[in-house]
PDB file of C-alpha atoms in Angstrom:
ATOM      1  CA  MET E  29       5.201 -27.774   5.457  1.00  0.00           C
ATOM      2  CA  LYS E  30       2.588 -25.298   6.693  1.00  0.00           C
ATOM      3  CA  GLN E  31       3.294 -23.554   9.969  1.00  0.00           C
ATOM      4  CA  CYS E  32       0.771 -23.407  12.772  1.00  0.00           C
ATOM      5  CA  LEU E  33       0.558 -23.069  16.528  1.00  0.00           C
ATOM      6  CA  SER E  34       1.925 -25.843  18.699  1.00  0.00           C
ATOM      7  CA  ARG E  35      -0.726 -28.254  20.002  1.00  0.00           C
ATOM      8  CA  GLU E  36      -0.249 -26.861  23.510  1.00  0.00           C
ATOM      9  CA  ALA E  37      -0.709 -23.251  22.371  1.00  0.00           C
ATOM     10  CA  ALA E  38      -3.766 -24.190  20.274  1.00  0.00           C
ATOM     11  CA  LEU E  39      -5.389 -26.041  23.181  1.00  0.00           C
ATOM     12  CA  THR E  40      -4.721 -23.075  25.494  1.00  0.00           C
ATOM     13  CA  LEU E  41      -6.321 -20.756  22.926  1.00  0.00           C
ATOM     14  CA  LEU E  42      -9.349 -23.048  22.592  1.00  0.00           C
ATOM     15  CA  ARG E  43      -9.795 -23.218  26.387  1.00  0.00           C
ATOM     16  CA  GLN E  44      -9.576 -19.438  26.643  1.00  0.00           C
ATOM     17  CA  TYR E  45     -12.928 -19.154  24.859  1.00  0.00           C
ATOM     18  CA  ASN E  46     -14.499 -22.590  25.422  1.00  0.00           C
ATOM     19  CA  SER E  47     -15.410 -24.267  28.696  1.00  0.00           C
ATOM     20  CA  GLU E  48     -18.442 -26.445  27.902  1.00  0.00           C
ATOM     21  CA  SER E  49     -17.496 -30.118  27.593  1.00  0.00           C
ATOM     22  CA  PHE E  50     -19.736 -30.514  24.511  1.00  0.00           C
ATOM     23  CA  HIS E  51     -17.708 -27.909  22.584  1.00  0.00           C
ATOM     24  CA  ILE E  52     -14.341 -29.242  23.762  1.00  0.00           C
ATOM     25  CA  LEU E  53     -15.341 -32.797  22.783  1.00  0.00           C
ATOM     26  CA  HIS E  54     -16.373 -31.589  19.317  1.00  0.00           C
ATOM     27  CA  ALA E  55     -13.089 -29.670  18.905  1.00  0.00           C
ATOM     28  CA  LEU E  56     -10.963 -32.684  19.900  1.00  0.00           C
ATOM     29  CA  THR E  57     -12.989 -34.963  17.624  1.00  0.00           C
ATOM     30  CA  VAL E  58     -12.678 -32.706  14.579  1.00  0.00           C
ATOM     31  CA  GLU E  59      -8.957 -32.316  15.336  1.00  0.00           C
ATOM     32  CA  GLY E  60      -8.501 -36.107  15.202  1.00  0.00           C
ATOM     33  CA  VAL E  61     -10.694 -36.494  12.129  1.00  0.00           C
ATOM     34  CA  MET E  62      -8.764 -33.813  10.239  1.00  0.00           C
ATOM     35  CA  ARG E  63      -5.444 -35.467  11.122  1.00  0.00           C
ATOM     36  CA  TRP E  64      -6.736 -38.791   9.745  1.00  0.00           C
ATOM     37  CA  TYR E  65      -7.930 -37.125   6.542  1.00  0.00           C
ATOM     38  CA  ALA E  66      -4.590 -35.338   6.045  1.00  0.00           C
ATOM     39  CA  GLU E  67      -2.746 -38.631   6.357  1.00  0.00           C
ATOM     40  CA  ASN E  68      -5.213 -40.462   4.089  1.00  0.00           C
ATOM     41  CA  CYS E  69      -5.562 -37.777   1.402  1.00  0.00           C
ATOM     42  CA  GLY E  70      -1.822 -37.443   0.759  1.00  0.00           C
ATOM     43  CA  TYR E  71      -1.154 -34.401   2.966  1.00  0.00           C
ATOM     44  CA  GLY E  72       0.694 -36.191   5.773  1.00  0.00           C
ATOM     45  CA  GLU E  73       3.366 -33.487   6.043  1.00  0.00           C
ATOM     46  CA  ASP E  74       0.624 -30.960   6.832  1.00  0.00           C
ATOM     47  CA  ALA E  75      -1.255 -33.192   9.296  1.00  0.00           C
ATOM     48  CA  ASP E  76      -0.498 -30.852  12.221  1.00  0.00           C
ATOM     49  CA  PHE E  77      -1.911 -27.898  10.274  1.00  0.00           C
ATOM     50  CA  TRP E  78      -5.079 -29.805   9.319  1.00  0.00           C
ATOM     51  CA  ALA E  79      -5.513 -31.044  12.905  1.00  0.00           C
ATOM     52  CA  THR E  80      -5.011 -27.595  14.448  1.00  0.00           C
ATOM     53  CA  VAL E  81      -7.571 -26.045  12.085  1.00  0.00           C
ATOM     54  CA  GLY E  82      -9.936 -28.800  13.224  1.00  0.00           C
ATOM     55  CA  LEU E  83      -9.215 -28.093  16.889  1.00  0.00           C
ATOM     56  CA  LEU E  84      -9.880 -24.346  16.571  1.00  0.00           C
ATOM     57  CA  HIS E  85     -12.601 -24.287  13.888  1.00  0.00           C
ATOM     58  CA  ASP E  86     -15.382 -23.348  16.357  1.00  0.00           C
ATOM     59  CA  ILE E  87     -13.276 -21.098  18.598  1.00  0.00           C
ATOM     60  CA  ASP E  88     -15.918 -18.336  18.627  1.00  0.00           C
ATOM     61  CA  PHE E  89     -19.061 -20.503  18.732  1.00  0.00           C
ATOM     62  CA  GLU E  90     -19.561 -20.939  22.479  1.00  0.00           C
ATOM     63  CA  ASN E  91     -19.396 -17.242  23.392  1.00  0.00           C
ATOM     64  CA  TRP E  92     -20.482 -15.591  20.135  1.00  0.00           C
ATOM     65  CA  PRO E  93     -22.823 -18.051  18.350  1.00  0.00           C
ATOM     66  CA  GLU E  94     -24.516 -15.250  16.415  1.00  0.00           C
ATOM     67  CA  GLN E  95     -21.090 -14.057  15.195  1.00  0.00           C
ATOM     68  CA  HIS E  96     -19.756 -17.515  14.295  1.00  0.00           C
ATOM     69  CA  CYS E  97     -16.880 -17.236  11.775  1.00  0.00           C
ATOM     70  CA  ALA E  98     -17.078 -13.420  12.032  1.00  0.00           C
ATOM     71  CA  LYS E  99     -15.461 -13.170  15.477  1.00  0.00           C
ATOM     72  CA  ALA E 100     -12.994 -16.024  14.831  1.00  0.00           C
ATOM     73  CA  PRO E 101     -10.469 -14.008  12.738  1.00  0.00           C
ATOM     74  CA  GLU E 102      -9.934 -11.543  15.600  1.00  0.00           C
ATOM     75  CA  LEU E 103      -9.495 -14.305  18.217  1.00  0.00           C
ATOM     76  CA  LEU E 104      -7.212 -16.389  16.002  1.00  0.00           C
ATOM     77  CA  ALA E 105      -5.065 -13.437  14.916  1.00  0.00           C
ATOM     78  CA  ALA E 106      -4.616 -12.417  18.568  1.00  0.00           C
ATOM     79  CA  GLY E 107      -3.555 -16.014  19.263  1.00  0.00           C
ATOM     80  CA  GLY E 108      -0.839 -15.893  16.591  1.00  0.00           C
ATOM     81  CA  CYS E 109      -2.567 -17.612  13.635  1.00  0.00           C
ATOM     82  CA  ASP E 110      -1.799 -16.458  10.091  1.00  0.00           C
ATOM     83  CA  ALA E 111      -4.175 -15.479   7.269  1.00  0.00           C
ATOM     84  CA  GLU E 112      -4.096 -18.919   5.613  1.00  0.00           C
ATOM     85  CA  PHE E 113      -5.081 -20.576   8.899  1.00  0.00           C
ATOM     86  CA  ILE E 114      -7.873 -18.057   9.527  1.00  0.00           C
ATOM     87  CA  HIS E 115      -9.252 -18.536   5.992  1.00  0.00           C
ATOM     88  CA  ALA E 116      -9.290 -22.307   6.541  1.00  0.00           C
ATOM     89  CA  VAL E 117     -11.192 -21.996   9.831  1.00  0.00           C
ATOM     90  CA  CYS E 118     -13.773 -19.553   8.478  1.00  0.00           C
ATOM     91  CA  SER E 119     -14.407 -21.514   5.274  1.00  0.00           C
ATOM     92  CA  HIS E 120     -16.401 -24.183   7.147  1.00  0.00           C
ATOM     93  CA  GLY E 121     -19.136 -21.581   7.620  1.00  0.00           C
ATOM     94  CA  TYR E 122     -19.479 -20.871   3.893  1.00  0.00           C
ATOM     95  CA  GLY E 123     -23.073 -20.235   2.878  1.00  0.00           C
ATOM     96  CA  ILE E 124     -24.182 -20.768   6.487  1.00  0.00           C
ATOM     97  CA  CYS E 125     -22.742 -17.827   8.399  1.00  0.00           C
ATOM     98  CA  CYS E 126     -19.987 -16.369   6.189  1.00  0.00           C
ATOM     99  CA  ASP E 127     -18.882 -15.969   2.561  1.00  0.00           C
ATOM    100  CA  VAL E 128     -15.349 -17.420   2.879  1.00  0.00           C
ATOM    101  CA  GLU E 129     -15.397 -20.194   0.286  1.00  0.00           C
ATOM    102  CA  PRO E 130     -13.588 -23.494   0.930  1.00  0.00           C
ATOM    103  CA  THR E 131     -11.051 -23.780  -1.908  1.00  0.00           C
ATOM    104  CA  HIS E 132      -8.222 -26.034  -0.668  1.00  0.00           C
ATOM    105  CA  GLU E 133      -9.008 -29.743  -0.254  1.00  0.00           C
ATOM    106  CA  MET E 134      -8.440 -29.402   3.493  1.00  0.00           C
ATOM    107  CA  GLU E 135     -11.106 -26.685   3.699  1.00  0.00           C
ATOM    108  CA  LYS E 136     -13.539 -28.829   1.712  1.00  0.00           C
ATOM    109  CA  VAL E 137     -12.900 -31.769   4.044  1.00  0.00           C
ATOM    110  CA  LEU E 138     -13.519 -29.584   7.117  1.00  0.00           C
ATOM    111  CA  PHE E 139     -16.748 -28.243   5.595  1.00  0.00           C
ATOM    112  CA  ALA E 140     -17.956 -31.782   4.823  1.00  0.00           C
ATOM    113  CA  ALA E 141     -16.839 -33.540   8.009  1.00  0.00           C
ATOM    114  CA  ASP E 142     -17.697 -30.926  10.662  1.00  0.00           C
ATOM    115  CA  GLU E 143     -21.485 -31.488  10.753  1.00  0.00           C
ATOM    116  CA  LEU E 144     -21.029 -35.176  10.061  1.00  0.00           C
ATOM    117  CA  THR E 145     -18.895 -35.758  13.172  1.00  0.00           C
ATOM    118  CA  GLY E 146     -21.839 -34.440  15.208  1.00  0.00           C
ATOM    119  CA  LEU E 147     -24.223 -36.886  13.546  1.00  0.00           C
ATOM    120  CA  ILE E 148     -21.839 -39.835  13.950  1.00  0.00           C
ATOM    121  CA  GLY E 149     -21.145 -38.874  17.579  1.00  0.00           C
ATOM    122  CA  ALA E 150     -24.879 -38.756  18.347  1.00  0.00           C
ATOM    123  CA  ALA E 151     -25.397 -42.126  16.625  1.00  0.00           C
ATOM    124  CA  ALA E 152     -22.476 -43.641  18.590  1.00  0.00           C
ATOM    125  CA  ARG E 153     -23.998 -42.500  21.910  1.00  0.00           C
ATOM    126  CA  MET E 154     -27.188 -44.444  21.045  1.00  0.00           C
ATOM    127  CA  ARG E 155     -25.269 -47.701  20.616  1.00  0.00           C
ATOM    128  CA  PRO E 156     -24.861 -50.188  23.508  1.00  0.00           C
ATOM    129  CA  SER E 157     -21.076 -49.749  23.158  1.00  0.00           C
ATOM    130  CA  LYS E 158     -21.370 -45.905  23.149  1.00  0.00           C
ATOM    131  CA  SER E 159     -18.594 -46.155  20.563  1.00  0.00           C
ATOM    132  CA  VAL E 160     -17.962 -45.647  16.868  1.00  0.00           C
ATOM    133  CA  MET E 161     -15.685 -48.702  16.821  1.00  0.00           C
ATOM    134  CA  ASP E 162     -18.515 -51.108  15.966  1.00  0.00           C
ATOM    135  CA  MET E 163     -20.596 -48.697  13.852  1.00  0.00           C
ATOM    136  CA  GLU E 164     -21.408 -49.841  10.338  1.00  0.00           C
ATOM    137  CA  LEU E 165     -22.151 -47.630   7.349  1.00  0.00           C
ATOM    138  CA  SER E 166     -25.657 -49.136   7.010  1.00  0.00           C
ATOM    139  CA  SER E 167     -26.693 -48.078  10.529  1.00  0.00           C
ATOM    140  CA  LEU E 168     -25.298 -44.563  10.011  1.00  0.00           C
ATOM    141  CA  LYS E 169     -27.231 -44.261   6.740  1.00  0.00           C
ATOM    142  CA  LYS E 170     -30.462 -45.074   8.600  1.00  0.00           C
ATOM    143  CA  LYS E 171     -29.740 -42.301  11.111  1.00  0.00           C
ATOM    144  CA  PHE E 172     -28.827 -39.937   8.262  1.00  0.00           C
ATOM    145  CA  LYS E 173     -32.212 -40.538   6.600  1.00  0.00           C
ATOM    146  CA  ASP E 174     -34.119 -40.041   9.863  1.00  0.00           C
ATOM    147  CA  LYS E 175     -34.540 -36.243   9.844  1.00  0.00           C
ATOM    148  CA  LYS E 176     -35.680 -36.235  13.487  1.00  0.00           C
ATOM    149  CA  PHE E 177     -32.439 -37.844  14.670  1.00  0.00           C
ATOM    150  CA  ALA E 178     -29.747 -35.253  15.578  1.00  0.00           C
ATOM    151  CA  ALA E 179     -31.902 -32.680  13.804  1.00  0.00           C
ATOM    152  CA  GLY E 180     -29.304 -29.965  14.428  1.00  0.00           C
ATOM    153  CA  CYS E 181     -26.829 -31.685  12.081  1.00  0.00           C
ATOM    154  CA  SER E 182     -27.600 -30.335   8.613  1.00  0.00           C
ATOM    155  CA  ARG E 183     -27.925 -33.101   6.051  1.00  0.00           C
ATOM    156  CA  ASP E 184     -27.803 -30.484   3.288  1.00  0.00           C
ATOM    157  CA  VAL E 185     -24.412 -29.217   4.453  1.00  0.00           C
ATOM    158  CA  ILE E 186     -23.081 -32.798   4.607  1.00  0.00           C
ATOM    159  CA  LYS E 187     -24.394 -33.557   1.092  1.00  0.00           C
ATOM    160  CA  THR E 188     -22.988 -30.290  -0.271  1.00  0.00           C
ATOM    161  CA  GLY E 189     -19.652 -31.135   1.382  1.00  0.00           C
ATOM    162  CA  ALA E 190     -19.502 -34.510  -0.370  1.00  0.00           C
ATOM    163  CA  GLU E 191     -20.330 -32.847  -3.709  1.00  0.00           C
ATOM    164  CA  ARG E 192     -17.609 -30.209  -3.253  1.00  0.00           C
ATOM    165  CA  LEU E 193     -15.087 -33.006  -2.710  1.00  0.00           C
ATOM    166  CA  GLY E 194     -16.411 -34.899  -5.730  1.00  0.00           C
ATOM    167  CA  TRP E 195     -17.258 -37.877  -3.514  1.00  0.00           C
ATOM    168  CA  GLU E 196     -20.332 -40.061  -3.212  1.00  0.00           C
ATOM    169  CA  LEU E 197     -22.154 -39.431   0.066  1.00  0.00           C
ATOM    170  CA  ASP E 198     -21.442 -43.031   1.153  1.00  0.00           C
ATOM    171  CA  THR E 199     -17.701 -42.421   0.651  1.00  0.00           C
ATOM    172  CA  LEU E 200     -17.799 -39.389   2.947  1.00  0.00           C
ATOM    173  CA  LEU E 201     -19.833 -41.266   5.576  1.00  0.00           C
ATOM    174  CA  GLU E 202     -17.558 -44.297   5.517  1.00  0.00           C
ATOM    175  CA  LYS E 203     -14.297 -42.321   5.592  1.00  0.00           C
ATOM    176  CA  THR E 204     -15.529 -40.183   8.489  1.00  0.00           C
ATOM    177  CA  ILE E 205     -16.504 -43.266  10.514  1.00  0.00           C
ATOM    178  CA  LEU E 206     -12.948 -44.556   9.985  1.00  0.00           C
ATOM    179  CA  ALA E 207     -11.512 -41.149  10.896  1.00  0.00           C
ATOM    180  CA  MET E 208     -13.519 -41.079  14.133  1.00  0.00           C
ATOM    181  CA  ARG E 209     -12.455 -44.642  14.974  1.00  0.00           C
ATOM    182  CA  SER E 210      -8.830 -43.594  14.547  1.00  0.00           C
ATOM    183  CA  CYS E 211      -9.075 -40.939  17.273  1.00  0.00           C
ATOM    184  CA  GLU E 212     -11.857 -42.093  19.627  1.00  0.00           C
ATOM    185  CA  GLU E 213      -9.471 -43.395  22.310  1.00  0.00           C
ATOM    186  CA  ARG E 214      -7.261 -40.296  22.103  1.00  0.00           C
ATOM    187  CA  VAL E 215     -10.278 -37.967  22.310  1.00  0.00           C
ATOM    188  CA  ASN E 216     -11.654 -39.782  25.382  1.00  0.00           C
ATOM    189  CA  ALA E 217      -8.223 -39.636  27.041  1.00  0.00           C
ATOM    190  CA  GLY E 218      -7.956 -35.939  26.165  1.00  0.00           C
ATOM    191  CA  MET E 219     -11.328 -35.175  27.772  1.00  0.00           C
ATOM    192  CA  GLU E 220     -10.303 -37.086  30.885  1.00  0.00           C
ATOM    193  CA  ALA E 221      -6.999 -35.225  31.080  1.00  0.00           C
ATOM    194  CA  LEU E 222      -8.910 -31.934  30.956  1.00  0.00           C
ATOM    195  CA  GLY E 223     -11.229 -33.181  33.722  1.00  0.00           C
ATOM    196  CA  LEU E 224     -14.296 -33.000  31.471  1.00  0.00           C
TER     197      LEU E 224
END
């Protein structure tokens, strides 16, 4: 079982460098998505590790966007994270803002799902329900093909992520919808608890 910070310590560390609700929401969402993937990819015993990497993956983005994944190692090390954890966090920026390659399956999942959670979240907000619970793969695929929709979410990164995992794009889209359904209620409750 991989060691990592307690949830409380990780959340404190996140809040030390992040205050905008958009960034906190993304962190909590990716945390929940990574936990679902750990449990569904056969890494259940490391679910806390996967989830904590998800929670802290953008720790440096709000305050140092131009140093994303370059500043993170310093912040994470100061917060008590080990080299394996830091490598995992930085690997989601591979080929975008750093040269730390995702090698473990968990790192490949983070790389693939990170941008995609943003796209799915934006698509969910457009729905009457404002929820991912009733989102179908077909409607997400339409949004994926519409380059003007959530233009900041890189389709190329998402496609590359699916390829790195050896998955069809549809598989990645469908699994990530399920992952976001699994944590939507918890994420909303978490935001409320933080007063955001």
